[in-house]
Backbone as JSON, one array per atom type, in Angstrom:
{
  "sequence": "MSEHVYVPRMAVGLVHYPVRDRMQKTVSTNITNFDIHDIARACQVYGVEKYYIIHPMQEQLMFVERVLDHWRVGQGSKFNPMRKTALGSVRTASSVEAAMADWNQPDGITIATTARVEWAKRKYQFSELRHEMHVEKKPVFMLFGTGFGMTKELIGSCSGVLESIRGAPPQDYRHLSVRSAVSICLDRVMGPW",
  "N": [[-57.38, -3.04, 17.88], [-55.6, -2.75, 14.94], [-56.34, -1.93, 11.6], [-55.09, -3.24, 8.61], [-54.22, -1.45, 5.8], [-54.04, -1.71, 2.37], [-51.57, -0.29, 0.39], [-51.02, 0.63, -2.83], [-48.14, -0.15, -4.86], [-46.16, 2.33, -6.15], [-44.34, 4.43, -8.38], [-43.24, 7.62, -9.47], [-42.3, 9.39, -12.36], [-40.77, 12.29, -13.51], [-40.35, 13.52, -16.56], [-37.82, 15.05, -18.29], [-36.45, 14.71, -20.55], [-36.74, 12.31, -23.1], [-38.57, 14.9, -24.5], [-41.05, 16.98, -26.16], [-40.93, 20.1, -27.99], [-42.75, 23.15, -28.76], [-42.69, 23.05, -31.53], [-42.66, 20.41, -32.05], [-40.2, 19.17, -31.93], [-37.64, 17.06, -30.59], [-36.47, 17.67, -27.41], [-34.71, 18.76, -24.41], [-35.87, 19.84, -21.22], [-35.62, 22.42, -18.72], [-35.12, 21.78, -15.24], [-37.29, 22.69, -12.63], [-37.44, 24.42, -9.52], [-39.94, 24.5, -8.26], [-41.22, 22.19, -9.3], [-39.71, 20.17, -8.14], [-40.26, 20.41, -5.35], [-43.16, 20.63, -5.11], [-44.27, 18.39, -6.46], [-43.04, 16.36, -5.04], [-44.28, 16.71, -2.55], [-46.96, 16.06, -3.19], [-46.57, 13.37, -3.89], [-45.79, 12.33, -1.41], [-48.15, 12.69, 0.08], [-49.86, 10.83, -1.18], [-48.64, 8.36, -0.85], [-46.64, 7.49, -2.62], [-43.84, 5.59, -3.59], [-41.3, 6.3, -4.75], [-40.06, 9.23, -6.28], [-38.92, 10.19, -9.26], [-36.74, 12.43, -10.82], [-36.02, 13.08, -14.01], [-33.39, 13.54, -16.15], [-30.94, 14.07, -18.68], [-28.67, 15.65, -18.41], [-25.88, 16.29, -16.45], [-25.43, 18.67, -14.99], [-27.99, 19.66, -14.5], [-29.04, 17.62, -12.88], [-27.33, 17.87, -10.74], [-28.14, 20.32, -9.74], [-30.65, 19.59, -8.68], [-29.78, 17.84, -6.67], [-28.39, 19.63, -5.01], [-30.51, 21.22, -4.07], [-31.98, 19.24, -2.71], [-30.1, 18.45, -0.77], [-29.96, 20.78, 0.79], [-32.51, 20.83, 2.01], [-32.69, 18.3, 3.17], [-30.4, 17.77, 4.78], [-29.16, 20.16, 5.3], [-29.52, 23.64, 6.36], [-32.21, 23.93, 5.81], [-33.41, 21.57, 6.69], [-33.71, 21.86, 9.4], [-35.22, 24.15, 9.51], [-37.65, 23.53, 8.2], [-39.01, 20.75, 8.86], [-41.11, 19.24, 7.77], [-40.87, 19.57, 5.03], [-38.49, 18.26, 4.6], [-39.28, 15.63, 5.11], [-41.13, 15.25, 2.97], [-39.41, 15.38, 0.77], [-37.98, 13.09, 0.93], [-38.47, 10.9, -0.76], [-37.49, 11.58, -3.22], [-35.55, 11.09, -6.13], [-32.82, 11.19, -8.47], [-32.33, 10.64, -11.98], [-30.67, 9.7, -14.96], [-31.99, 8.84, -17.19], [-35.12, 7.47, -18.4], [-35.0, 4.71, -18.43], [-32.94, 4.21, -16.6], [-34.14, 5.12, -14.24], [-36.28, 3.31, -14.02], [-34.86, 0.94, -13.74], [-33.65, 1.41, -11.28], [-35.88, 1.51, -9.57], [-36.8, -1.07, -9.88], [-38.95, -3.0, -10.51], [-39.79, -5.4, -12.2], [-42.15, -6.73, -12.94], [-44.0, -4.79, -13.05], [-46.17, -2.18, -14.41], [-45.8, 0.35, -16.86], [-46.92, 3.56, -17.15], [-47.84, 6.13, -19.26], [-48.61, 9.61, -19.22], [-50.56, 11.71, -21.12], [-51.96, 13.86, -23.63], [-51.97, 12.8, -26.08], [-53.24, 10.23, -26.9], [-53.43, 8.53, -29.05], [-50.99, 7.44, -29.6], [-50.62, 5.29, -28.02], [-50.06, 1.93, -26.77], [-51.95, 0.72, -25.27], [-54.96, 1.93, -23.82], [-55.79, 3.32, -20.77], [-58.49, 3.79, -18.58], [-59.04, 5.85, -15.71], [-60.34, 4.36, -13.73], [-59.83, 1.72, -14.53], [-57.02, 1.52, -14.27], [-56.79, 2.02, -11.56], [-58.08, -0.28, -10.56], [-56.27, -2.28, -11.42], [-54.12, -1.59, -9.82], [-55.06, -1.59, -7.12], [-56.62, -3.92, -6.78], [-55.59, -6.04, -8.41], [-53.06, -5.67, -7.64], [-50.77, -4.66, -9.0], [-47.61, -3.19, -9.49], [-46.97, 0.21, -10.38], [-45.37, 2.43, -12.57], [-45.52, 5.69, -13.15], [-45.34, 8.05, -15.67], [-44.72, 11.46, -16.28], [-44.68, 14.09, -18.56], [-42.68, 16.98, -19.45], [-42.44, 20.28, -20.91], [-43.88, 20.16, -24.09], [-44.87, 17.67, -23.8], [-44.15, 14.1, -23.71], [-42.11, 12.22, -26.05], [-43.26, 10.54, -29.05], [-42.07, 8.04, -29.35], [-41.23, 7.36, -26.74], [-43.7, 7.31, -25.4], [-44.92, 5.25, -26.84], [-43.36, 3.11, -25.99], [-44.23, 2.52, -23.49], [-46.35, 0.62, -21.22], [-48.94, 1.45, -21.43], [-51.27, 4.21, -21.83], [-52.61, 6.66, -19.75], [-55.94, 7.86, -19.47], [-56.63, 11.18, -20.59], [-56.78, 14.21, -18.68], [-59.71, 15.93, -18.58], [-60.95, 19.13, -19.49], [-63.4, 21.61, -18.43], [-66.51, 21.78, -20.23], [-67.5, 24.35, -22.59], [-64.94, 24.49, -23.67], [-62.93, 22.58, -22.96], [-60.26, 22.81, -22.07], [-56.88, 21.88, -22.03], [-54.25, 22.21, -20.78], [-52.7, 21.91, -18.33], [-50.5, 22.74, -15.58], [-47.67, 20.67, -14.95], [-47.44, 19.99, -12.29], [-50.05, 20.27, -11.29], [-51.36, 18.33, -12.83], [-50.09, 15.96, -11.95], [-50.98, 15.87, -9.27], [-53.78, 15.6, -9.6], [-53.96, 13.14, -11.03], [-52.72, 11.36, -9.2], [-54.52, 11.52, -7.05], [-56.78, 10.4, -8.2], [-56.03, 7.72, -8.73], [-54.77, 6.79, -6.43], [-56.02, 7.84, -4.23], [-58.04, 7.61, -1.2], [-60.75, 7.07, -1.75]],
  "CA": [[-56.89, -3.78, 16.72], [-55.42, -1.86, 13.79], [-56.7, -2.53, 10.33], [-54.05, -3.04, 7.6], [-54.72, -0.9, 4.54], [-53.1, -1.94, 1.28], [-51.17, 0.87, -0.4], [-50.39, 0.14, -4.06], [-46.75, 0.24, -5.11], [-46.12, 3.27, -7.25], [-43.28, 5.41, -8.54], [-43.56, 8.69, -10.42], [-41.15, 9.95, -13.07], [-40.96, 13.56, -14.21], [-39.45, 13.36, -17.7], [-37.32, 16.27, -18.92], [-35.93, 14.26, -21.84], [-37.05, 13.03, -24.32], [-39.86, 15.58, -24.59], [-41.23, 17.78, -27.38], [-41.19, 21.53, -27.86], [-43.97, 23.54, -29.49], [-42.53, 22.69, -32.94], [-42.63, 18.95, -32.04], [-38.83, 18.68, -31.95], [-37.22, 16.44, -29.33], [-35.62, 18.57, -26.63], [-34.74, 18.58, -22.95], [-36.36, 21.03, -20.55], [-34.95, 22.7, -17.45], [-35.77, 21.37, -14.0], [-37.66, 23.85, -11.83], [-37.52, 24.24, -8.08], [-41.34, 24.2, -7.92], [-41.53, 20.8, -9.61], [-39.07, 19.32, -7.14], [-40.97, 20.5, -4.07], [-44.61, 20.41, -5.15], [-44.57, 17.0, -6.82], [-42.63, 15.53, -3.89], [-45.33, 16.8, -1.53], [-48.1, 15.25, -3.66], [-46.18, 11.96, -3.78], [-45.83, 11.99, 0.02], [-49.57, 12.62, 0.49], [-50.53, 9.65, -1.73], [-47.91, 7.12, -0.59], [-45.77, 7.08, -3.73], [-42.57, 5.11, -3.06], [-40.17, 7.09, -5.24], [-40.32, 10.26, -7.29], [-37.69, 10.36, -10.04], [-36.59, 13.57, -11.72], [-35.25, 12.43, -15.08], [-32.74, 14.51, -17.04], [-29.65, 13.5, -19.08], [-27.55, 16.56, -18.17], [-25.36, 16.21, -15.09], [-25.59, 19.96, -14.31], [-29.37, 19.75, -14.03], [-29.19, 16.69, -11.76], [-26.59, 18.45, -9.62], [-29.02, 21.35, -9.18], [-31.62, 18.89, -7.84], [-29.09, 17.33, -5.48], [-28.13, 20.77, -4.11], [-31.78, 21.55, -3.43], [-32.29, 18.17, -1.77], [-29.17, 18.53, 0.36], [-30.37, 21.9, 1.65], [-33.71, 20.49, 2.79], [-32.55, 17.02, 3.88], [-29.35, 17.79, 5.81], [-28.69, 21.53, 5.52], [-30.33, 24.52, 7.21], [-33.62, 23.71, 5.54], [-33.94, 20.43, 7.46], [-34.1, 22.38, 10.72], [-36.22, 25.19, 9.3], [-38.94, 22.97, 7.8], [-38.92, 19.28, 8.86], [-42.13, 18.64, 6.89], [-40.3, 19.56, 3.69], [-37.49, 17.19, 4.62], [-40.05, 14.38, 4.98], [-41.68, 15.15, 1.61], [-38.34, 15.2, -0.21], [-37.31, 11.81, 1.17], [-38.67, 9.94, -1.85], [-36.98, 12.12, -4.49], [-34.32, 10.53, -6.69], [-32.51, 11.68, -9.81], [-31.95, 9.6, -12.93], [-30.26, 10.28, -16.24], [-32.9, 8.37, -18.24], [-36.28, 6.7, -17.93], [-34.53, 3.34, -18.21], [-32.17, 4.19, -15.34], [-35.1, 5.25, -13.15], [-37.01, 2.05, -13.91], [-33.92, -0.06, -13.2], [-33.47, 1.7, -9.86], [-37.1, 1.12, -8.85], [-36.66, -2.52, -9.91], [-40.23, -3.72, -10.47], [-39.91, -5.95, -13.56], [-43.51, -7.16, -13.24], [-44.88, -3.62, -13.0], [-46.59, -1.59, -15.67], [-45.36, 1.72, -17.04], [-48.04, 4.33, -17.67], [-47.56, 7.5, -19.7], [-49.72, 10.56, -19.17], [-50.47, 12.55, -22.31], [-53.19, 14.1, -24.38], [-51.78, 12.11, -27.37], [-53.54, 8.82, -26.62], [-53.33, 7.71, -30.27], [-49.67, 6.83, -29.64], [-50.57, 4.29, -26.95], [-50.29, 0.51, -26.98], [-53.21, 0.45, -24.58], [-55.5, 3.11, -23.15], [-56.36, 3.02, -19.46], [-59.32, 4.73, -17.85], [-58.58, 5.93, -14.32], [-60.93, 3.25, -12.96], [-59.12, 0.48, -14.9], [-55.7, 1.53, -13.65], [-57.01, 1.89, -10.13], [-58.37, -1.69, -10.33], [-55.02, -3.05, -11.55], [-53.24, -1.26, -8.7], [-55.62, -1.91, -5.81], [-57.18, -5.27, -6.74], [-54.61, -6.98, -8.96], [-51.81, -5.36, -6.92], [-49.66, -4.45, -9.92], [-46.85, -1.95, -9.29], [-47.1, 1.13, -11.5], [-44.45, 3.54, -12.73], [-46.28, 6.67, -13.93], [-44.48, 9.07, -16.25], [-45.3, 12.76, -16.64], [-43.76, 14.84, -19.42], [-42.58, 18.43, -19.35], [-42.49, 20.89, -22.24], [-45.14, 19.86, -24.76], [-45.16, 16.25, -23.63], [-43.15, 13.1, -24.06], [-42.04, 11.87, -27.47], [-44.06, 9.42, -29.52], [-41.32, 6.8, -29.1], [-41.3, 7.06, -25.31], [-45.08, 6.93, -25.09], [-45.14, 3.93, -27.44], [-42.63, 2.08, -25.26], [-44.9, 2.28, -22.2], [-47.41, -0.4, -21.23], [-50.17, 2.1, -21.84], [-51.45, 5.64, -21.58], [-53.76, 6.99, -18.91], [-56.84, 8.83, -20.09], [-56.22, 12.55, -20.3], [-57.64, 15.0, -17.8], [-60.54, 16.78, -19.44], [-61.38, 20.41, -18.95], [-64.84, 21.85, -18.44], [-67.04, 22.18, -21.54], [-67.29, 23.83, -23.95], [-63.56, 24.62, -24.14], [-62.11, 21.39, -22.69], [-58.87, 23.3, -22.04], [-56.03, 20.78, -21.54], [-52.84, 22.57, -20.65], [-52.4, 22.07, -16.91], [-49.11, 22.6, -15.16], [-47.4, 19.26, -14.62], [-47.71, 19.81, -10.86], [-51.49, 20.05, -11.14], [-51.7, 17.04, -13.44], [-49.64, 14.9, -11.05], [-51.88, 15.82, -8.12], [-55.09, 15.06, -10.01], [-53.81, 11.72, -11.35], [-52.48, 10.6, -7.98], [-55.74, 11.43, -6.28], [-57.74, 9.48, -8.85], [-55.63, 6.31, -8.67], [-54.25, 6.41, -5.1], [-56.84, 8.43, -3.18], [-58.79, 6.63, -0.41], [-62.2, 7.2, -1.96]],
  "C": [[-56.78, -2.83, 15.53], [-55.71, -2.62, 12.5], [-55.61, -2.21, 9.3], [-54.71, -2.55, 6.31], [-53.66, -1.1, 3.47], [-52.84, -0.63, 0.54], [-50.47, 0.35, -1.65], [-48.96, 0.65, -4.2], [-46.71, 1.13, -6.33], [-44.87, 4.13, -7.19], [-43.74, 6.41, -9.59], [-42.26, 9.16, -11.06], [-41.54, 11.23, -13.76], [-39.9, 13.61, -15.31], [-39.11, 14.73, -18.3], [-36.66, 15.97, -20.26], [-36.23, 12.77, -21.97], [-38.48, 13.6, -24.29], [-39.88, 16.46, -25.84], [-41.34, 19.26, -27.04], [-42.42, 21.88, -28.7], [-43.91, 23.23, -30.98], [-42.44, 21.17, -33.13], [-41.23, 18.37, -32.22], [-38.5, 18.08, -30.59], [-36.18, 17.34, -28.65], [-35.53, 18.07, -25.2], [-35.18, 19.91, -22.35], [-35.61, 21.21, -19.23], [-35.79, 22.22, -16.27], [-36.1, 22.64, -13.21], [-37.76, 23.47, -10.35], [-38.95, 23.86, -7.65], [-41.69, 22.74, -8.16], [-40.89, 19.84, -8.61], [-39.94, 19.27, -5.89], [-42.44, 20.06, -4.17], [-44.98, 18.98, -5.51], [-44.15, 16.06, -5.7], [-43.7, 15.55, -2.8], [-46.55, 15.98, -1.93], [-47.79, 13.77, -3.54], [-46.22, 11.5, -2.32], [-47.28, 11.8, 0.49], [-50.19, 11.29, 0.05], [-49.72, 8.36, -1.61], [-47.07, 6.61, -1.73], [-44.4, 6.73, -3.16], [-41.39, 6.0, -3.46], [-40.66, 8.06, -6.32], [-39.0, 10.55, -7.98], [-37.78, 11.62, -10.9], [-35.57, 13.13, -12.76], [-34.71, 13.47, -16.05], [-31.36, 13.95, -17.42], [-28.45, 14.38, -18.73], [-27.15, 16.57, -16.69], [-25.57, 17.52, -14.32], [-26.99, 20.11, -13.75], [-29.6, 18.82, -12.83], [-28.45, 17.2, -10.53], [-27.4, 19.56, -8.95], [-30.04, 20.69, -8.24], [-30.95, 18.42, -6.56], [-28.75, 18.45, -4.5], [-29.39, 21.17, -3.36], [-32.13, 20.51, -2.37], [-31.39, 18.21, -0.55], [-29.57, 19.65, 1.33], [-31.52, 21.51, 2.57], [-33.57, 19.2, 3.59], [-31.54, 17.1, 5.02], [-28.85, 19.2, 6.13], [-29.61, 22.31, 6.44], [-31.83, 24.29, 7.01], [-34.22, 22.58, 6.35], [-34.37, 20.85, 8.86], [-35.25, 23.38, 10.6], [-37.61, 24.61, 9.01], [-38.85, 21.44, 7.72], [-39.96, 18.6, 7.98], [-41.61, 18.56, 5.45], [-39.27, 18.45, 3.57], [-38.18, 15.83, 4.42], [-40.54, 14.2, 3.54], [-40.6, 14.85, 0.58], [-37.6, 13.87, -0.06], [-37.42, 10.82, 0.03], [-38.04, 10.37, -3.17], [-35.65, 11.49, -4.86], [-34.07, 11.22, -8.03], [-32.1, 10.5, -10.67], [-31.62, 10.26, -14.26], [-31.14, 9.85, -17.41], [-34.08, 7.65, -17.6], [-35.84, 5.28, -17.6], [-33.77, 3.22, -16.9], [-33.11, 4.29, -14.14], [-35.84, 3.94, -12.93], [-36.12, 0.95, -13.34], [-33.72, 0.15, -11.7], [-34.69, 1.26, -9.06], [-37.23, -0.4, -8.81], [-37.97, -3.27, -9.67], [-40.49, -4.33, -11.84], [-41.31, -6.41, -13.92], [-44.5, -6.0, -13.23], [-45.27, -3.15, -14.4], [-46.15, -0.12, -15.68], [-46.46, 2.48, -17.76], [-47.56, 5.73, -18.04], [-48.81, 8.35, -19.51], [-49.52, 11.53, -20.32], [-51.85, 12.81, -22.88], [-53.14, 13.35, -25.71], [-52.02, 10.61, -27.2], [-53.44, 7.93, -27.85], [-51.97, 7.03, -30.39], [-49.56, 5.64, -28.69], [-50.72, 2.87, -27.46], [-51.66, 0.13, -26.42], [-53.65, 1.73, -23.88], [-56.17, 2.67, -21.86], [-57.29, 4.15, -19.02], [-58.77, 4.77, -16.42], [-59.09, 4.73, -13.52], [-60.23, 1.93, -13.27], [-57.75, 0.41, -14.23], [-55.82, 1.36, -12.14], [-57.28, 0.43, -9.76], [-57.08, -2.52, -10.4], [-54.11, -2.8, -10.35], [-53.77, -1.79, -7.37], [-56.11, -3.36, -5.7], [-56.16, -6.3, -7.23], [-53.22, -6.76, -8.38], [-50.59, -5.27, -7.83], [-48.94, -3.16, -9.58], [-46.93, -1.09, -10.56], [-46.02, 2.2, -11.43], [-45.16, 4.52, -13.66], [-45.38, 7.81, -14.36], [-45.28, 10.31, -16.62], [-44.27, 13.53, -17.45], [-43.78, 16.32, -19.1], [-42.61, 18.99, -20.77], [-43.86, 20.67, -22.87], [-45.4, 18.36, -24.8], [-44.04, 15.35, -24.11], [-43.19, 12.77, -25.56], [-42.92, 10.65, -27.78], [-43.38, 8.09, -29.19], [-41.39, 6.4, -27.63], [-42.7, 6.61, -24.93], [-45.37, 5.53, -25.62], [-44.43, 2.8, -26.72], [-43.27, 1.73, -23.92], [-45.97, 1.2, -22.34], [-48.73, 0.18, -21.72], [-50.17, 3.57, -21.47], [-52.71, 5.82, -20.75], [-54.64, 8.0, -19.63], [-56.43, 10.24, -19.69], [-57.25, 13.23, -19.4], [-58.41, 15.97, -18.68], [-60.91, 18.06, -18.71], [-62.89, 20.55, -19.04], [-65.31, 22.24, -19.85], [-67.43, 23.66, -21.5], [-65.84, 23.85, -24.4], [-62.74, 23.35, -24.03], [-60.63, 21.75, -22.77], [-57.99, 22.24, -21.39], [-54.56, 21.18, -21.48], [-52.55, 22.92, -19.19], [-50.9, 22.13, -16.68], [-48.9, 21.13, -14.8], [-47.68, 19.0, -13.14], [-49.19, 19.54, -10.6], [-51.89, 18.69, -11.68], [-51.29, 15.87, -12.54], [-50.61, 14.76, -9.89], [-53.22, 15.21, -8.47], [-54.97, 13.55, -10.27], [-53.57, 10.88, -10.09], [-53.74, 10.47, -7.14], [-56.7, 10.41, -6.89], [-57.33, 8.01, -8.75], [-55.17, 5.85, -7.29], [-55.11, 6.93, -3.95], [-57.71, 7.4, -2.48], [-60.3, 6.72, -0.58], [-62.79, 5.95, -2.58]]
}
């Protein structure tokens, strides 16, 4: 007899616009090959339904589609079938709104990840979000910013902000790569512990 394990419904969005630069100006950032592959692999490990790469520029989205084509149907699909599997959940979107419309979970909650928790409507501890996902069975769309993080307006439009990942004392260094941050957050809210 097999035991059914509930897997919470989750999507991840990697936001390249609107994000901030070091001078706090709103900019767009370039998509990197590493972010496509590494975040897709983390999403596959933790059962994330869809991983959206969000950028308003068609050229950047076309770059993602070329990479995906290589690994899904091109030579890469024969060379590394595991990579093909991991990239199956990747989608592109021109905006956060377009990604959310595609995922189509109107009763879900949208969570921003940021060190700027003062911009939040609500602050979630990892344990609180995990409870909402696993016990209350709420779908979650989790957004991760690039550059120096998402804009105040985007963060304020989300249902809430997840507590930031703290570094070891005494420095409490908080400038992880987005790939590392995604992996840590997914393990804390989706991991089987």
